[in-house]
Coordinates of C-alpha atoms in Angstrom, one line a residue:
X20 CA -22.1 -140.0 17.6
X21 CA -24.7 -142.4 19.2
X22 CA -25.8 -141.6 22.7
X23 CA -25.0 -142.7 26.2
X24 CA -26.7 -145.6 28.0
X25 CA -26.8 -145.9 31.8
X26 CA -27.5 -149.5 32.9
X27 CA -27.8 -150.1 36.6
X28 CA -27.1 -153.5 38.1
X29 CA -24.8 -154.3 35.3
X30 CA -23.2 -157.3 37.1
X31 CA -26.6 -159.0 37.9
X32 CA -27.8 -162.3 36.4
X33 CA -29.7 -160.5 33.7
X34 CA -27.2 -157.6 33.5
X35 CA -24.3 -159.6 32.2
X36 CA -26.0 -161.3 29.2
X37 CA -27.7 -158.0 28.5
X38 CA -24.3 -156.3 28.4
X39 CA -23.1 -159.0 25.9
X40 CA -26.1 -158.5 23.7
X41 CA -26.0 -154.7 23.8
X42 CA -22.3 -154.5 23.0
X43 CA -22.6 -157.0 20.1
X44 CA -25.9 -155.6 18.5
X45 CA -25.6 -151.9 19.3
X46 CA -21.8 -151.2 19.4
X47 CA -22.3 -147.5 18.4
X48 CA -23.5 -146.6 21.9
X49 CA -21.4 -145.5 24.8
X50 CA -22.4 -147.6 27.9
X51 CA -21.9 -147.1 31.6
X52 CA -22.7 -150.2 33.6
X53 CA -23.2 -149.4 37.3
X54 CA -22.5 -151.8 40.1
X55 CA -22.4 -151.5 43.9
X56 CA -18.8 -152.9 44.1
X57 CA -16.7 -151.9 41.1
X58 CA -13.6 -153.8 42.2
X59 CA -12.6 -157.2 40.7
X60 CA -12.8 -158.6 44.2
X61 CA -16.5 -158.9 43.4
X62 CA -16.7 -162.0 41.1
X63 CA -19.8 -160.8 39.3
X64 CA -18.2 -157.4 38.5
X65 CA -15.1 -159.3 37.2
X66 CA -17.4 -161.4 35.0
X67 CA -19.0 -158.2 33.7
X68 CA -15.6 -156.8 32.8
X69 CA -14.6 -160.1 31.2
X70 CA -17.8 -159.9 29.1
X71 CA -17.0 -156.3 28.1
X72 CA -13.5 -157.4 27.1
X73 CA -14.9 -159.7 24.5
X74 CA -15.9 -156.6 22.6
X75 CA -12.6 -154.7 22.3
X76 CA -14.0 -151.9 20.2
X77 CA -16.8 -151.2 22.6
X78 CA -17.2 -147.9 24.4
X79 CA -18.2 -149.4 27.7
X80 CA -17.1 -148.8 31.3
X81 CA -18.0 -150.0 34.8
X82 CA -18.7 -147.4 37.5
X83 CA -19.6 -147.7 41.2
X84 CA -23.1 -146.6 42.2
X85 CA -24.6 -147.6 45.6
X86 CA -28.3 -147.2 45.3
X87 CA -28.7 -147.6 49.0
X88 CA -27.2 -144.1 49.4
X89 CA -29.2 -141.1 48.0
X90 CA -26.2 -138.8 48.4
X91 CA -24.2 -141.3 46.3
X92 CA -27.0 -141.3 43.6
X93 CA -27.1 -137.5 43.5
X94 CA -23.3 -137.3 43.3
X95 CA -23.3 -139.9 40.5
X96 CA -25.9 -137.8 38.6
X97 CA -23.8 -134.7 39.0
X98 CA -20.8 -136.4 37.6
X99 CA -22.7 -137.8 34.6
X100 CA -24.2 -134.3 33.9
X101 CA -20.7 -132.7 34.1
X102 CA -19.3 -135.4 31.9
X103 CA -21.9 -134.8 29.2
X104 CA -21.5 -131.0 29.4
X105 CA -17.7 -131.4 29.0
X106 CA -18.3 -133.9 26.1
X107 CA -16.5 -136.7 27.9
X108 CA -19.8 -138.6 27.2
X109 CA -22.4 -138.1 24.4
X110 CA -25.9 -137.0 25.2
X111 CA -28.1 -139.5 27.0
X112 CA -30.0 -142.0 24.9
X113 CA -31.4 -144.4 27.6
X114 CA -31.5 -145.3 31.2
X115 CA -32.1 -148.9 32.2
X116 CA -33.0 -149.3 35.8
X117 CA -32.2 -152.9 36.3
X118 CA -30.8 -153.1 39.9
X119 CA -33.0 -154.2 42.7
X120 CA -32.8 -155.8 46.2
X121 CA -34.7 -158.3 48.3
X122 CA -34.2 -160.2 51.6
X123 CA -36.4 -163.2 52.3
X124 CA -34.6 -164.3 55.4
X125 CA -34.4 -161.2 57.6
X126 CA -36.2 -158.3 59.0
X127 CA -36.5 -155.1 57.0
X128 CA -33.2 -153.3 56.5
X129 CA -32.8 -149.6 56.6
X130 CA -30.4 -147.5 54.5
X131 CA -28.5 -144.4 55.7
X132 CA -31.4 -142.4 54.4
X133 CA -33.8 -144.1 56.8
X134 CA -35.7 -146.0 54.2
X135 CA -36.4 -149.7 53.8
X136 CA -33.6 -151.0 51.6
X137 CA -35.8 -152.9 49.2
X138 CA -37.9 -149.9 48.2
X139 CA -34.9 -147.5 48.1
X140 CA -32.7 -149.6 45.9
X141 CA -35.5 -150.8 43.6
X142 CA -37.6 -147.6 43.3
X143 CA -36.6 -144.4 45.2
X144 CA -33.0 -144.2 44.0
X145 CA -33.9 -145.0 40.4
X146 CA -36.5 -142.3 40.5
X147 CA -33.9 -139.8 41.7
X148 CA -31.4 -140.9 39.0
X149 CA -34.0 -140.6 36.2
X150 CA -35.3 -137.2 37.3
X151 CA -31.8 -135.8 37.8
X152 CA -30.6 -137.0 34.4
X153 CA -33.5 -135.8 32.3
X154 CA -31.7 -132.7 31.3
X155 CA -29.0 -134.7 29.7
X156 CA -31.1 -136.6 27.1
X157 CA -30.6 -136.0 23.5
X158 CA -33.0 -133.3 22.0
X159 CA -34.4 -136.0 19.7
X160 CA -35.6 -138.0 22.7
X161 CA -34.7 -141.3 24.4
X162 CA -35.9 -144.2 26.5
X163 CA -36.3 -145.0 30.2
X164 CA -36.8 -148.7 31.1
X165 CA -37.6 -149.8 34.6
X166 CA -37.8 -153.5 35.5
X167 CA -41.1 -154.7 36.8
X168 CA -42.4 -158.2 37.5
X169 CA -45.6 -160.2 37.5
X170 CA -45.3 -160.0 41.3
X171 CA -46.7 -156.4 41.1
X172 CA -50.1 -157.9 40.3
X173 CA -51.7 -159.5 43.4
X174 CA -52.2 -163.2 43.0
X175 CA -50.1 -163.7 39.9
X176 CA -46.9 -165.1 41.4
X177 CA -46.8 -168.4 43.3
X178 CA -44.3 -167.0 45.8
X179 CA -46.8 -164.4 47.1
X180 CA -48.2 -164.9 50.6
X181 CA -49.3 -161.3 51.2
X182 CA -50.4 -159.1 48.3
X183 CA -48.4 -156.0 47.4
X184 CA -50.0 -152.7 48.2
X185 CA -49.1 -149.0 47.9
X186 CA -52.2 -147.8 49.9
X187 CA -50.0 -147.0 52.9
X188 CA -47.0 -145.0 51.6
X189 CA -45.4 -144.8 55.1
X190 CA -45.3 -148.6 55.2
X191 CA -43.3 -148.7 52.0
X192 CA -40.3 -147.0 53.6
X193 CA -40.9 -148.1 57.1
X194 CA -42.4 -151.6 57.1
X195 CA -43.2 -153.4 60.3
X196 CA -41.1 -156.4 61.6
X197 CA -42.9 -159.7 61.2
X198 CA -42.0 -163.3 62.2
X199 CA -42.7 -164.5 58.6
X200 CA -39.4 -163.3 57.1
X201 CA -39.9 -165.0 53.7
X202 CA -43.6 -163.9 53.2
X203 CA -43.0 -160.3 54.3
X204 CA -39.7 -160.1 52.4
X205 CA -41.4 -161.1 49.2
X206 CA -44.2 -158.7 49.9
X207 CA -41.7 -155.9 50.2
X208 CA -40.1 -156.9 46.9
X209 CA -43.5 -157.2 45.1
X210 CA -44.6 -153.8 46.5
X211 CA -41.4 -152.2 45.2
X212 CA -42.3 -153.6 41.7
X213 CA -45.8 -152.3 42.1
X214 CA -44.4 -148.9 43.0
X215 CA -42.1 -148.9 39.9
X216 CA -45.0 -149.8 37.6
X217 CA -47.3 -147.2 39.1
X218 CA -44.7 -144.5 39.0
X219 CA -44.0 -145.0 35.3
X220 CA -47.5 -143.8 34.3
X221 CA -47.1 -140.5 36.2
X222 CA -43.7 -140.1 34.7
X223 CA -45.0 -140.5 31.2
X224 CA -47.8 -138.0 31.8
X225 CA -45.2 -135.4 32.9
X226 CA -42.9 -136.2 30.0
X227 CA -45.6 -135.8 27.4
X228 CA -46.7 -132.4 28.8
X229 CA -43.1 -131.1 28.8
X230 CA -42.3 -129.6 25.3
X231 CA -38.6 -130.3 25.8
X232 CA -39.0 -133.9 27.0
X233 CA -42.1 -135.1 25.1
X234 CA -39.9 -137.4 23.0
X235 CA -38.5 -139.2 26.0
X236 CA -40.6 -142.3 26.7
X237 CA -40.8 -144.6 29.7
X238 CA -41.6 -148.3 30.0
X239 CA -41.9 -150.7 32.9
X240 CA -41.2 -154.3 31.7
X241 CA -41.8 -157.7 33.2
X242 CA -38.8 -159.6 31.7
X243 CA -40.0 -162.9 33.1
X244 CA -39.1 -165.2 36.0
X245 CA -35.5 -166.3 35.5
X246 CA -34.8 -169.8 36.8
X247 CA -31.0 -169.3 36.8
X248 CA -31.1 -166.0 38.7
X249 CA -28.6 -165.6 41.5
X250 CA -31.5 -163.9 43.4
X251 CA -32.8 -167.4 44.2
X252 CA -29.6 -168.0 46.1
X253 CA -29.1 -164.6 47.7
X254 CA -30.9 -163.7 51.0
X255 CA -33.2 -166.6 50.5
X256 CA -34.0 -169.8 52.5
X257 CA -32.4 -173.1 51.5
X258 CA -35.8 -174.3 50.2
X259 CA -35.5 -171.9 47.3
X260 CA -31.9 -173.0 46.5
X261 CA -33.1 -176.6 46.3
X262 CA -36.1 -175.6 44.1
X263 CA -33.7 -173.9 41.7
X264 CA -31.3 -176.8 41.6
X265 CA -33.7 -179.7 41.4
X266 CA -36.8 -178.3 39.9
X267 CA -36.7 -175.0 38.1
X268 CA -33.5 -175.4 36.1
X269 CA -33.7 -179.1 35.1
X270 CA -37.4 -179.1 34.5
X271 CA -37.6 -175.8 32.7
X272 CA -38.9 -177.2 29.3
X273 CA -41.8 -179.0 31.1
X274 CA -42.5 -176.1 33.4
X275 CA -42.8 -173.7 30.5
X276 CA -45.5 -175.9 29.0
X277 CA -47.5 -175.3 32.2
X278 CA -46.5 -171.8 33.2
X279 CA -45.9 -170.2 29.8
X280 CA -43.0 -168.2 28.2
X281 CA -42.4 -165.9 31.1
X282 CA -40.6 -168.7 32.9
X283 CA -37.1 -168.6 31.3
X284 CA -33.4 -168.0 31.7
X285 CA -31.6 -164.7 32.2
X286 CA -30.0 -164.5 28.7
X287 CA -33.1 -164.1 26.6
X288 CA -34.6 -161.7 29.3
X289 CA -31.5 -159.5 29.1
X290 CA -31.6 -159.5 25.3
X291 CA -35.3 -158.5 25.3
X292 CA -34.7 -155.6 27.8
X293 CA -31.9 -154.3 25.5
X294 CA -34.0 -154.5 22.4
X295 CA -36.9 -152.9 24.1
X296 CA -34.6 -150.1 25.0
X297 CA -32.8 -149.6 21.7
X298 CA -34.5 -151.3 18.8
X299 CA -36.3 -148.8 16.4
X300 CA -39.2 -151.3 16.5
X301 CA -40.1 -150.0 19.9
X302 CA -39.4 -146.3 19.4
X303 CA -42.1 -144.1 21.0
X304 CA -43.6 -146.9 23.0
X305 CA -44.8 -146.2 26.6
X306 CA -46.4 -148.0 29.4
X307 CA -46.2 -151.6 30.5
X308 CA -44.7 -154.6 28.7
X309 CA -44.5 -158.3 29.3
X310 CA -41.4 -159.6 27.5
X311 CA -41.6 -157.8 24.2
X312 CA -45.4 -157.4 24.1
X313 CA -47.4 -154.3 25.1
X314 CA -49.5 -155.5 28.1
X315 CA -51.9 -154.3 30.8
X316 CA -50.5 -153.8 34.3
X317 CA -52.5 -154.3 37.5
X318 CA -55.6 -152.3 38.4
X319 CA -53.8 -150.6 41.3
X320 CA -50.9 -149.5 39.1
X321 CA -53.4 -147.9 36.7
X322 CA -55.2 -145.9 39.4
X323 CA -54.4 -142.3 38.6
X324 CA -55.1 -141.2 42.2
X325 CA -52.6 -143.7 43.5
X326 CA -50.1 -142.7 40.8
X327 CA -50.4 -139.0 41.8
X328 CA -49.9 -139.7 45.5
X329 CA -46.9 -142.0 44.8
X330 CA -45.4 -139.4 42.4
X331 CA -45.6 -136.6 45.0
X332 CA -44.2 -138.7 47.8
X333 CA -41.4 -140.1 45.6
X334 CA -40.1 -136.6 44.9
X335 CA -39.8 -136.1 48.7
X336 CA -38.2 -139.5 49.4
X337 CA -35.8 -139.1 46.5
X338 CA -34.8 -135.5 47.6
X339 CA -35.5 -134.2 44.2
X340 CA -36.3 -130.5 44.2
X341 CA -37.4 -127.9 41.6
X342 CA -33.8 -126.9 41.2
X343 CA -32.5 -130.5 40.6
X344 CA -34.8 -131.6 37.7
X345 CA -35.7 -129.9 34.4
X346 CA -39.0 -131.7 34.3
X347 CA -41.6 -128.9 34.0
X348 CA -44.7 -129.4 36.1
X349 CA -43.1 -132.2 38.2
X350 CA -44.3 -130.6 41.4
X351 CA -47.8 -129.9 40.2
X352 CA -49.3 -133.4 40.4

């Protein structure tokens, strides 16, 4: 029996076409798509279920997971571990950490855990989920894929006003209020993507050193800037809505000639993320990718001292202890 895939943010702009591609091309896998609101009252969750229904022989389900709640994340991990132990689910084959959050029109928002919502949803809760579920991977190995962005590299994205930075770790979880809502909101998002990208290197080092997990590999991928993403219409100023409607979408072929292949729609991005996760072509690959190409991430993300500091602090933020992860040496860096 093929393994289990956990895919967070399953009802997102990229998640829905990714689900369609996954269930069509890799039907042997059991898939759990997680969403914040699992009811059909959420139109995007209903669209995800409609997409799954097009593949009547699939082994796919939709489960609620609120990444803004660490207790919810740990409870979810407990349930998945128990389900695998009872053989309700097969052993884990992959985790795709696709969900994220941003707010470009308001002050920093704080979760019930006391962390900035952008960094918790995008990075901290995914780290908790991954570290908790490592014990459930198939003995032959598996794949962890986290979604990065060109925004993690200072100066690479036109929306950047303030560069991302992980030099002040306290500021990641407790950012200051600023009158420039859009500029600082985008900085929080870009900094979360920098944290994701930086963390993946430390994760890979620990996995490679662990004799039981050395065949589990981790990738951070920039899937491109998606002109049809709902994110451009969610928690964003009207100017971005207008840019999407009158510039990005209708002028995409022209803009791609200027800006390159990373400017695209969500469907090919979703397909690439799925193939990077499951295609034998990418078996054993680690590190940073842009689209389907092995790439170099930002200098900050490759700084081993910064990786080690972020790794240690993420364990504390995520409330992961020696008793809750099987990763040997996780607390030594």
